mmCIF file of C-alpha atoms in Angstrom:
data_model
loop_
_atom_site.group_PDB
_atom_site.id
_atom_site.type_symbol
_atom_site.label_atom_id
_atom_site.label_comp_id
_atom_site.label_asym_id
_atom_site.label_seq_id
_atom_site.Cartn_x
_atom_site.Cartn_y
_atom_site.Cartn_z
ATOM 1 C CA UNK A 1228 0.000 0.000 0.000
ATOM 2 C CA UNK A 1229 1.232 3.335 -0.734
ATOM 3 C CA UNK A 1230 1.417 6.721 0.999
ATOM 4 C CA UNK A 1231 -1.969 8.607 1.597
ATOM 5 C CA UNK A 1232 -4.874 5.843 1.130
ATOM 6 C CA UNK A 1233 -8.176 6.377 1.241
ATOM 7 C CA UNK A 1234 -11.116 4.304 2.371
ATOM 8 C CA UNK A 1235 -13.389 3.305 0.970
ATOM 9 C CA UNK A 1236 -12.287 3.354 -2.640
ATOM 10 C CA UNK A 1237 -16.442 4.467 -3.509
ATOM 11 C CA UNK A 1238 -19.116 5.387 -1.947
ATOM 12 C CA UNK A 1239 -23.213 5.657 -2.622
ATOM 13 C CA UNK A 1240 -25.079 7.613 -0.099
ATOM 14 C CA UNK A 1241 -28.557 9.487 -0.475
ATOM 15 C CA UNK A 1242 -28.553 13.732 -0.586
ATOM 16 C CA UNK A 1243 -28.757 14.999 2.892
ATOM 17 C CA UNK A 1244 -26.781 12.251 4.579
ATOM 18 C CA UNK A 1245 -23.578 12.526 6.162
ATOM 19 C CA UNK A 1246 -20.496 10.997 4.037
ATOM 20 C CA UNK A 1247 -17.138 10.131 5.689
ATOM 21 C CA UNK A 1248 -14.290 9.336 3.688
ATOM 22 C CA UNK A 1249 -10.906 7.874 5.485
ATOM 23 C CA UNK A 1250 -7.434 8.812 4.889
ATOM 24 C CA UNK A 1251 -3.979 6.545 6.151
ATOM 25 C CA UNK A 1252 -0.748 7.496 5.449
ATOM 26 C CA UNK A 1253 2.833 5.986 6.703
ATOM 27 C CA UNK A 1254 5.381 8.776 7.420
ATOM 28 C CA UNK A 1255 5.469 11.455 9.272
ATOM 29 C CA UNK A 1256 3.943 14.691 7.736
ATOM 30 C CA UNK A 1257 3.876 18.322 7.666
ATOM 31 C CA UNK A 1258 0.725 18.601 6.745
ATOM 32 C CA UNK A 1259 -2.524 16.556 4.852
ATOM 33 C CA UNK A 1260 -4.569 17.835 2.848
ATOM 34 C CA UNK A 1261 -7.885 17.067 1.456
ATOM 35 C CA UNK A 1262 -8.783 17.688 -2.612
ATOM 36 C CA UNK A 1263 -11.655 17.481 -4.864
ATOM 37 C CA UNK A 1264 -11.587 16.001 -8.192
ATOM 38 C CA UNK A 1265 -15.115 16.339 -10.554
ATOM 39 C CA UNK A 1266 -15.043 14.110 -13.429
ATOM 40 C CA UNK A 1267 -12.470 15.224 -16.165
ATOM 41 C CA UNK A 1268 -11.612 18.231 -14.183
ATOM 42 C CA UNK A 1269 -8.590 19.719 -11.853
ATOM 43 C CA UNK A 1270 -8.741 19.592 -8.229
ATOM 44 C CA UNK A 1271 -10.178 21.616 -5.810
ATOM 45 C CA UNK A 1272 -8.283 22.558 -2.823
ATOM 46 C CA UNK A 1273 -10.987 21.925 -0.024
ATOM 47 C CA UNK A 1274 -8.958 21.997 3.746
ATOM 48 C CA UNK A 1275 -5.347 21.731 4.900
ATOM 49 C CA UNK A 1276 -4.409 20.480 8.534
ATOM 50 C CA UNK A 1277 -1.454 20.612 10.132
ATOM 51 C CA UNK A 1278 0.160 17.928 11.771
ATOM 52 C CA UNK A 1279 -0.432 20.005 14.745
ATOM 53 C CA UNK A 1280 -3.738 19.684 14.560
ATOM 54 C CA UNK A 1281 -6.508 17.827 15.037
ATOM 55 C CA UNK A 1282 -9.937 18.982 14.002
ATOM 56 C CA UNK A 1283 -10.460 21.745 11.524
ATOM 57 C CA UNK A 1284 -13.586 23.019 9.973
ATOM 58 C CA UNK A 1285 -14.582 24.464 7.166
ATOM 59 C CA UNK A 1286 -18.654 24.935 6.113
ATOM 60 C CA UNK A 1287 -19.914 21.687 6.106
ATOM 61 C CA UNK A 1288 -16.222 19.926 6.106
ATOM 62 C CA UNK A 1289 -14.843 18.679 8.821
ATOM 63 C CA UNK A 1290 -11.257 17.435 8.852
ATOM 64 C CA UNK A 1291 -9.530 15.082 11.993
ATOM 65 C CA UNK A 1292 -5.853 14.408 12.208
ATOM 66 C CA UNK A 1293 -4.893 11.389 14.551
ATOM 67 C CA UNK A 1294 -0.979 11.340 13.704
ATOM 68 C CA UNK A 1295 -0.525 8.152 16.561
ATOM 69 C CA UNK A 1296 -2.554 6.672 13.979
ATOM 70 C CA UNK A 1297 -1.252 8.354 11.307
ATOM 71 C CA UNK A 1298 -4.812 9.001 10.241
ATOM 72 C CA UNK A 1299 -7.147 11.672 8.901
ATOM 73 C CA UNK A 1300 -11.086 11.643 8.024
ATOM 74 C CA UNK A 1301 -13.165 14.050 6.246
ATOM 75 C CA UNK A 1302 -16.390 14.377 6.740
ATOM 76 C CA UNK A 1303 -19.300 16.221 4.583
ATOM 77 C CA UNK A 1304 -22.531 16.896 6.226
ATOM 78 C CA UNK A 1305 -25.717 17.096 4.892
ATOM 79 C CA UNK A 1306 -24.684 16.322 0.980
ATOM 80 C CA UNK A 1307 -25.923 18.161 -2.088
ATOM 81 C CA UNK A 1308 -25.841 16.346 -5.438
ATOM 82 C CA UNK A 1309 -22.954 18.991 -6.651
ATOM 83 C CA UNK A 1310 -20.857 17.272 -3.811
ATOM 84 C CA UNK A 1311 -20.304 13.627 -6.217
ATOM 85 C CA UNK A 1312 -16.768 13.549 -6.638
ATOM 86 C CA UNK A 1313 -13.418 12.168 -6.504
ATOM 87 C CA UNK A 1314 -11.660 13.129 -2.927
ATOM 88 C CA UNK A 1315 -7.929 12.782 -2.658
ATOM 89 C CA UNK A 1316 -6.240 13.434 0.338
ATOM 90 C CA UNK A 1317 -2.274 14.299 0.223
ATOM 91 C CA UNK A 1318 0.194 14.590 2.483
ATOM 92 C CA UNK A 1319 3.668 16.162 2.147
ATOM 93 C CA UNK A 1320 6.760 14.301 4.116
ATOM 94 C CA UNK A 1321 8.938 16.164 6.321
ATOM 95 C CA UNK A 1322 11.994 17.750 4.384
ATOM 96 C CA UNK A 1323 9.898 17.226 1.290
ATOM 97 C CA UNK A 1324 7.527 19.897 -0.816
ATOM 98 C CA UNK A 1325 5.831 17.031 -3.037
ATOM 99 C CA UNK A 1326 2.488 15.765 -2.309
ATOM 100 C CA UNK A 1327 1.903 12.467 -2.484
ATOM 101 C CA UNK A 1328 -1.438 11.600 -2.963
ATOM 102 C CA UNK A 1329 -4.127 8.674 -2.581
ATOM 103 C CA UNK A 1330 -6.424 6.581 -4.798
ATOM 104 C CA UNK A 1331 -8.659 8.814 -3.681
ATOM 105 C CA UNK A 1332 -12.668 7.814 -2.649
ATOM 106 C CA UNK A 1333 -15.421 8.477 -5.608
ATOM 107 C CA UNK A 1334 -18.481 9.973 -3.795
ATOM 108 C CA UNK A 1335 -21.840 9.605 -5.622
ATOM 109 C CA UNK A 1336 -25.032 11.188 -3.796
ATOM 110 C CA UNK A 1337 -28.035 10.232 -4.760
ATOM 111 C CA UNK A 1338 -30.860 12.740 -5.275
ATOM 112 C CA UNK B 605 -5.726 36.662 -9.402
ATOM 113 C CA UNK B 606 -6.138 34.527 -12.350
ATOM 114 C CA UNK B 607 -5.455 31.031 -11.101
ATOM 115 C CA UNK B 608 -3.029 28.201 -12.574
ATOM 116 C CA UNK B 609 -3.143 28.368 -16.025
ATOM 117 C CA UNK B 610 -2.028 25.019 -18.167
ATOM 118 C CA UNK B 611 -2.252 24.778 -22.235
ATOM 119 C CA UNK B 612 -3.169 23.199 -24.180
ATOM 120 C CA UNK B 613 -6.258 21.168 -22.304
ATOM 121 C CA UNK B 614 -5.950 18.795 -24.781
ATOM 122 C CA UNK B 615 -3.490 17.273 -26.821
ATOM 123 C CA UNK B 616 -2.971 14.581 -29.046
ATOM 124 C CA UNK B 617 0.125 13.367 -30.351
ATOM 125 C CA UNK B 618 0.962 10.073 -32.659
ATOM 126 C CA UNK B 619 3.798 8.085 -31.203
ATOM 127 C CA UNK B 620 7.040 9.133 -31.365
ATOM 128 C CA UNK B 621 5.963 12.761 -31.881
ATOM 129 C CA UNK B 622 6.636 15.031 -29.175
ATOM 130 C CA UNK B 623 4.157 16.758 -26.811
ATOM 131 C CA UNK B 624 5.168 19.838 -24.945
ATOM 132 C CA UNK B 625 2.654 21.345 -21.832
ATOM 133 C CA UNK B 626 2.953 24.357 -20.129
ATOM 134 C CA UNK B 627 2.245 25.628 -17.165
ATOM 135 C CA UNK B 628 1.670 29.371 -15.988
ATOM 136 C CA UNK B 629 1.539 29.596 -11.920
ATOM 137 C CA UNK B 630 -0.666 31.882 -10.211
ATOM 138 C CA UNK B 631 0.315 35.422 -9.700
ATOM 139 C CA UNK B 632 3.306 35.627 -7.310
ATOM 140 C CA UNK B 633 4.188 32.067 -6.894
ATOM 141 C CA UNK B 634 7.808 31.175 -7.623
ATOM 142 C CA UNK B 635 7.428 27.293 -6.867
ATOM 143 C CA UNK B 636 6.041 24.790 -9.910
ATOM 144 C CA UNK B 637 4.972 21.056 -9.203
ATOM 145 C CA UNK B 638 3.929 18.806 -12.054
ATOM 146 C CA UNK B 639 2.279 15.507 -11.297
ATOM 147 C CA UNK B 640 0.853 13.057 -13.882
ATOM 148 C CA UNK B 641 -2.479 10.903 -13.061
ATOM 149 C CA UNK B 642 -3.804 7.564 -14.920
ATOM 150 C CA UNK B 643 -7.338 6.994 -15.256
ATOM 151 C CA UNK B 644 -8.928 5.945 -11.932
ATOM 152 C CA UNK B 645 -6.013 6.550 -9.950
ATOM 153 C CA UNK B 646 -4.381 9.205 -7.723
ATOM 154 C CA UNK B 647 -1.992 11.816 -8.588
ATOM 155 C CA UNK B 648 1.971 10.950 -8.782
ATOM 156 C CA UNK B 649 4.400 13.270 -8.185
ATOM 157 C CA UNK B 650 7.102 14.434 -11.273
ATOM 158 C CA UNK B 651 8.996 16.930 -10.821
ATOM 159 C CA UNK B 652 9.315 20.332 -8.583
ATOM 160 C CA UNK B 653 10.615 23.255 -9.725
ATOM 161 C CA UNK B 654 11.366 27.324 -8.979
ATOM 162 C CA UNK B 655 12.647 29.943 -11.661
ATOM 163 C CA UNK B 656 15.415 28.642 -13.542
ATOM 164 C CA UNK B 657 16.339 25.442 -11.012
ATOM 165 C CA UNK B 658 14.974 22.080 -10.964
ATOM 166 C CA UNK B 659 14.595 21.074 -7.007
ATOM 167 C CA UNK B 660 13.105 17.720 -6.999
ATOM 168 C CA UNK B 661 12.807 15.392 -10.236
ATOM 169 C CA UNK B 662 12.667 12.156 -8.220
ATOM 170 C CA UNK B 663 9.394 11.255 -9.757
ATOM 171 C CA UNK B 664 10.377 11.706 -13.514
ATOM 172 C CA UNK B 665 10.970 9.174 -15.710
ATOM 173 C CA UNK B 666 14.693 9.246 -16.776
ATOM 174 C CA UNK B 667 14.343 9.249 -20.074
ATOM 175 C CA UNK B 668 12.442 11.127 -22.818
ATOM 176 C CA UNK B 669 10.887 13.545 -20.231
ATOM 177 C CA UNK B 670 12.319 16.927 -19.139
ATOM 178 C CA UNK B 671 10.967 20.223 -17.582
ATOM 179 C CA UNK B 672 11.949 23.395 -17.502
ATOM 180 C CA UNK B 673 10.838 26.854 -15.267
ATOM 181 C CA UNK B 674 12.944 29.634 -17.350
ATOM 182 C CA UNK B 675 13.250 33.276 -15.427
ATOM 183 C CA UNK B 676 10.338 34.421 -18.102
ATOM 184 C CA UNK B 677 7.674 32.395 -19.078
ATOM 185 C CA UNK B 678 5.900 29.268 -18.275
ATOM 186 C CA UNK B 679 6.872 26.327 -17.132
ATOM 187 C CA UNK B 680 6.988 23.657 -19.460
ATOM 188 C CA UNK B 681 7.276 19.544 -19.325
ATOM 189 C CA UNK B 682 8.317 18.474 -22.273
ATOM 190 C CA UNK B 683 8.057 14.414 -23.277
ATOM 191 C CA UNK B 684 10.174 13.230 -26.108
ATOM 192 C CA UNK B 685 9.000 10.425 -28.612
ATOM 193 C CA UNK B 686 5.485 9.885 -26.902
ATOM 194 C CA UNK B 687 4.154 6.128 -26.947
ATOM 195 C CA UNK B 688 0.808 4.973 -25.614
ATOM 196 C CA UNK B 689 1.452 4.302 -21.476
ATOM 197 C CA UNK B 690 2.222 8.570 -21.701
ATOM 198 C CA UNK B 691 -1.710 8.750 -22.130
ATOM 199 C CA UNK B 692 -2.817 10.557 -18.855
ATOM 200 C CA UNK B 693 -3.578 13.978 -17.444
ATOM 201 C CA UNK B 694 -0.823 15.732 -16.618
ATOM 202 C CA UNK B 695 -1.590 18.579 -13.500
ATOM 203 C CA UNK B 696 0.636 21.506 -12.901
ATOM 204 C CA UNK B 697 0.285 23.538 -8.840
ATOM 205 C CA UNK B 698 1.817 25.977 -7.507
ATOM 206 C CA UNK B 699 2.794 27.554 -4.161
ATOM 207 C CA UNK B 700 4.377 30.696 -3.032
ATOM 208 C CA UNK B 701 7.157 29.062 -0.789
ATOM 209 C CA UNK B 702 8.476 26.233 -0.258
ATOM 210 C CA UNK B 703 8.466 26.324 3.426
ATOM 211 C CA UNK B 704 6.399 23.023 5.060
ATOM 212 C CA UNK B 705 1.973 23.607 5.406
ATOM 213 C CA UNK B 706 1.519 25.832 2.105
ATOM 214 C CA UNK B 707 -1.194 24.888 -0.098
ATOM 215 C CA UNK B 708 -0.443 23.656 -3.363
ATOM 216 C CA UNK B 709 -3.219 25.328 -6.011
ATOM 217 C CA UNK B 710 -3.451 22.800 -9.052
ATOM 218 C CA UNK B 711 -4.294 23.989 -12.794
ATOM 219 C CA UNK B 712 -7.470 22.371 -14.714
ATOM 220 C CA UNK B 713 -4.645 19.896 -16.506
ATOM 221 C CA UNK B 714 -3.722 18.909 -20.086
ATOM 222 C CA UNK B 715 -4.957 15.198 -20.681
ATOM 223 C CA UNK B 716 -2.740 13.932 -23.550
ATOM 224 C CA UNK B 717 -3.901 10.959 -25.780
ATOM 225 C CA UNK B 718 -1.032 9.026 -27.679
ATOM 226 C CA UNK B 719 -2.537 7.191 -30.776
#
Protein backbone atom coordinates (compact mmCIF):
# COMPACT_ATOMS: atom_id res chain seq x y z
CA UNK A 1 0.00 0.00 0.00
CA UNK A 2 1.23 3.34 -0.73
CA UNK A 3 1.42 6.72 1.00
CA UNK A 4 -1.97 8.61 1.60
CA UNK A 5 -4.87 5.84 1.13
CA UNK A 6 -8.18 6.38 1.24
CA UNK A 7 -11.12 4.30 2.37
CA UNK A 8 -13.39 3.30 0.97
CA UNK A 9 -12.29 3.35 -2.64
CA UNK A 10 -16.44 4.47 -3.51
CA UNK A 11 -19.12 5.39 -1.95
CA UNK A 12 -23.21 5.66 -2.62
CA UNK A 13 -25.08 7.61 -0.10
CA UNK A 14 -28.56 9.49 -0.47
CA UNK A 15 -28.55 13.73 -0.59
CA UNK A 16 -28.76 15.00 2.89
CA UNK A 17 -26.78 12.25 4.58
CA UNK A 18 -23.58 12.53 6.16
CA UNK A 19 -20.50 11.00 4.04
CA UNK A 20 -17.14 10.13 5.69
CA UNK A 21 -14.29 9.34 3.69
CA UNK A 22 -10.91 7.87 5.49
CA UNK A 23 -7.43 8.81 4.89
CA UNK A 24 -3.98 6.55 6.15
CA UNK A 25 -0.75 7.50 5.45
CA UNK A 26 2.83 5.99 6.70
CA UNK A 27 5.38 8.78 7.42
CA UNK A 28 5.47 11.45 9.27
CA UNK A 29 3.94 14.69 7.74
CA UNK A 30 3.88 18.32 7.67
CA UNK A 31 0.72 18.60 6.75
CA UNK A 32 -2.52 16.56 4.85
CA UNK A 33 -4.57 17.84 2.85
CA UNK A 34 -7.88 17.07 1.46
CA UNK A 35 -8.78 17.69 -2.61
CA UNK A 36 -11.65 17.48 -4.86
CA UNK A 37 -11.59 16.00 -8.19
CA UNK A 38 -15.12 16.34 -10.55
CA UNK A 39 -15.04 14.11 -13.43
CA UNK A 40 -12.47 15.22 -16.17
CA UNK A 41 -11.61 18.23 -14.18
CA UNK A 42 -8.59 19.72 -11.85
CA UNK A 43 -8.74 19.59 -8.23
CA UNK A 44 -10.18 21.62 -5.81
CA UNK A 45 -8.28 22.56 -2.82
CA UNK A 46 -10.99 21.93 -0.02
CA UNK A 47 -8.96 22.00 3.75
CA UNK A 48 -5.35 21.73 4.90
CA UNK A 49 -4.41 20.48 8.53
CA UNK A 50 -1.45 20.61 10.13
CA UNK A 51 0.16 17.93 11.77
CA UNK A 52 -0.43 20.01 14.75
CA UNK A 53 -3.74 19.68 14.56
CA UNK A 54 -6.51 17.83 15.04
CA UNK A 55 -9.94 18.98 14.00
CA UNK A 56 -10.46 21.75 11.52
CA UNK A 57 -13.59 23.02 9.97
CA UNK A 58 -14.58 24.46 7.17
CA UNK A 59 -18.65 24.94 6.11
CA UNK A 60 -19.91 21.69 6.11
CA UNK A 61 -16.22 19.93 6.11
CA UNK A 62 -14.84 18.68 8.82
CA UNK A 63 -11.26 17.43 8.85
CA UNK A 64 -9.53 15.08 11.99
CA UNK A 65 -5.85 14.41 12.21
CA UNK A 66 -4.89 11.39 14.55
CA UNK A 67 -0.98 11.34 13.70
CA UNK A 68 -0.53 8.15 16.56
CA UNK A 69 -2.55 6.67 13.98
CA UNK A 70 -1.25 8.35 11.31
CA UNK A 71 -4.81 9.00 10.24
CA UNK A 72 -7.15 11.67 8.90
CA UNK A 73 -11.09 11.64 8.02
CA UNK A 74 -13.17 14.05 6.25
CA UNK A 75 -16.39 14.38 6.74
CA UNK A 76 -19.30 16.22 4.58
CA UNK A 77 -22.53 16.90 6.23
CA UNK A 78 -25.72 17.10 4.89
CA UNK A 79 -24.68 16.32 0.98
CA UNK A 80 -25.92 18.16 -2.09
CA UNK A 81 -25.84 16.35 -5.44
CA UNK A 82 -22.95 18.99 -6.65
CA UNK A 83 -20.86 17.27 -3.81
CA UNK A 84 -20.30 13.63 -6.22
CA UNK A 85 -16.77 13.55 -6.64
CA UNK A 86 -13.42 12.17 -6.50
CA UNK A 87 -11.66 13.13 -2.93
CA UNK A 88 -7.93 12.78 -2.66
CA UNK A 89 -6.24 13.43 0.34
CA UNK A 90 -2.27 14.30 0.22
CA UNK A 91 0.19 14.59 2.48
CA UNK A 92 3.67 16.16 2.15
CA UNK A 93 6.76 14.30 4.12
CA UNK A 94 8.94 16.16 6.32
CA UNK A 95 11.99 17.75 4.38
CA UNK A 96 9.90 17.23 1.29
CA UNK A 97 7.53 19.90 -0.82
CA UNK A 98 5.83 17.03 -3.04
CA UNK A 99 2.49 15.76 -2.31
CA UNK A 100 1.90 12.47 -2.48
CA UNK A 101 -1.44 11.60 -2.96
CA UNK A 102 -4.13 8.67 -2.58
CA UNK A 103 -6.42 6.58 -4.80
CA UNK A 104 -8.66 8.81 -3.68
CA UNK A 105 -12.67 7.81 -2.65
CA UNK A 106 -15.42 8.48 -5.61
CA UNK A 107 -18.48 9.97 -3.79
CA UNK A 108 -21.84 9.61 -5.62
CA UNK A 109 -25.03 11.19 -3.80
CA UNK A 110 -28.04 10.23 -4.76
CA UNK A 111 -30.86 12.74 -5.28
CA UNK B 1 -5.73 36.66 -9.40
CA UNK B 2 -6.14 34.53 -12.35
CA UNK B 3 -5.45 31.03 -11.10
CA UNK B 4 -3.03 28.20 -12.57
CA UNK B 5 -3.14 28.37 -16.03
CA UNK B 6 -2.03 25.02 -18.17
CA UNK B 7 -2.25 24.78 -22.24
CA UNK B 8 -3.17 23.20 -24.18
CA UNK B 9 -6.26 21.17 -22.30
CA UNK B 10 -5.95 18.80 -24.78
CA UNK B 11 -3.49 17.27 -26.82
CA UNK B 12 -2.97 14.58 -29.05
CA UNK B 13 0.13 13.37 -30.35
CA UNK B 14 0.96 10.07 -32.66
CA UNK B 15 3.80 8.08 -31.20
CA UNK B 16 7.04 9.13 -31.36
CA UNK B 17 5.96 12.76 -31.88
CA UNK B 18 6.64 15.03 -29.17
CA UNK B 19 4.16 16.76 -26.81
CA UNK B 20 5.17 19.84 -24.95
CA UNK B 21 2.65 21.34 -21.83
CA UNK B 22 2.95 24.36 -20.13
CA UNK B 23 2.25 25.63 -17.17
CA UNK B 24 1.67 29.37 -15.99
CA UNK B 25 1.54 29.60 -11.92
CA UNK B 26 -0.67 31.88 -10.21
CA UNK B 27 0.32 35.42 -9.70
CA UNK B 28 3.31 35.63 -7.31
CA UNK B 29 4.19 32.07 -6.89
CA UNK B 30 7.81 31.17 -7.62
CA UNK B 31 7.43 27.29 -6.87
CA UNK B 32 6.04 24.79 -9.91
CA UNK B 33 4.97 21.06 -9.20
CA UNK B 34 3.93 18.81 -12.05
CA UNK B 35 2.28 15.51 -11.30
CA UNK B 36 0.85 13.06 -13.88
CA UNK B 37 -2.48 10.90 -13.06
CA UNK B 38 -3.80 7.56 -14.92
CA UNK B 39 -7.34 6.99 -15.26
CA UNK B 40 -8.93 5.95 -11.93
CA UNK B 41 -6.01 6.55 -9.95
CA UNK B 42 -4.38 9.21 -7.72
CA UNK B 43 -1.99 11.82 -8.59
CA UNK B 44 1.97 10.95 -8.78
CA UNK B 45 4.40 13.27 -8.18
CA UNK B 46 7.10 14.43 -11.27
CA UNK B 47 9.00 16.93 -10.82
CA UNK B 48 9.32 20.33 -8.58
CA UNK B 49 10.61 23.26 -9.72
CA UNK B 50 11.37 27.32 -8.98
CA UNK B 51 12.65 29.94 -11.66
CA UNK B 52 15.42 28.64 -13.54
CA UNK B 53 16.34 25.44 -11.01
CA UNK B 54 14.97 22.08 -10.96
CA UNK B 55 14.60 21.07 -7.01
CA UNK B 56 13.11 17.72 -7.00
CA UNK B 57 12.81 15.39 -10.24
CA UNK B 58 12.67 12.16 -8.22
CA UNK B 59 9.39 11.25 -9.76
CA UNK B 60 10.38 11.71 -13.51
CA UNK B 61 10.97 9.17 -15.71
CA UNK B 62 14.69 9.25 -16.78
CA UNK B 63 14.34 9.25 -20.07
CA UNK B 64 12.44 11.13 -22.82
CA UNK B 65 10.89 13.54 -20.23
CA UNK B 66 12.32 16.93 -19.14
CA UNK B 67 10.97 20.22 -17.58
CA UNK B 68 11.95 23.39 -17.50
CA UNK B 69 10.84 26.85 -15.27
CA UNK B 70 12.94 29.63 -17.35
CA UNK B 71 13.25 33.28 -15.43
CA UNK B 72 10.34 34.42 -18.10
CA UNK B 73 7.67 32.39 -19.08
CA UNK B 74 5.90 29.27 -18.27
CA UNK B 75 6.87 26.33 -17.13
CA UNK B 76 6.99 23.66 -19.46
CA UNK B 77 7.28 19.54 -19.33
CA UNK B 78 8.32 18.47 -22.27
CA UNK B 79 8.06 14.41 -23.28
CA UNK B 80 10.17 13.23 -26.11
CA UNK B 81 9.00 10.43 -28.61
CA UNK B 82 5.48 9.88 -26.90
CA UNK B 83 4.15 6.13 -26.95
CA UNK B 84 0.81 4.97 -25.61
CA UNK B 85 1.45 4.30 -21.48
CA UNK B 86 2.22 8.57 -21.70
CA UNK B 87 -1.71 8.75 -22.13
CA UNK B 88 -2.82 10.56 -18.86
CA UNK B 89 -3.58 13.98 -17.44
CA UNK B 90 -0.82 15.73 -16.62
CA UNK B 91 -1.59 18.58 -13.50
CA UNK B 92 0.64 21.51 -12.90
CA UNK B 93 0.29 23.54 -8.84
CA UNK B 94 1.82 25.98 -7.51
CA UNK B 95 2.79 27.55 -4.16
CA UNK B 96 4.38 30.70 -3.03
CA UNK B 97 7.16 29.06 -0.79
CA UNK B 98 8.48 26.23 -0.26
CA UNK B 99 8.47 26.32 3.43
CA UNK B 100 6.40 23.02 5.06
CA UNK B 101 1.97 23.61 5.41
CA UNK B 102 1.52 25.83 2.11
CA UNK B 103 -1.19 24.89 -0.10
CA UNK B 104 -0.44 23.66 -3.36
CA UNK B 105 -3.22 25.33 -6.01
CA UNK B 106 -3.45 22.80 -9.05
CA UNK B 107 -4.29 23.99 -12.79
CA UNK B 108 -7.47 22.37 -14.71
CA UNK B 109 -4.65 19.90 -16.51
CA UNK B 110 -3.72 18.91 -20.09
CA UNK B 111 -4.96 15.20 -20.68
CA UNK B 112 -2.74 13.93 -23.55
CA UNK B 113 -3.90 10.96 -25.78
CA UNK B 114 -1.03 9.03 -27.68
CA UNK B 115 -2.54 7.19 -30.78
Amino acid sequence: SQQGEEDPQALSIQEGENATMNCSYKTSINNLQWYRQNSGRGLVHLILIRSNEREKHSGRLRVTLDTSKKSSSLLITASRAADTASYFCATDARGAQKLVFGQGTRLTINP
Amino acid sequence: NAGVMQNPRHLVRRRGQEARLRCSPMKGHSHVYWYRQLPEEGLKFMVYLQKENIIDESGMPKERFSAEFPKEGPSILRIQQVVRGDSAAYFCASSPSSGGGETQYFGPGTRLLVL
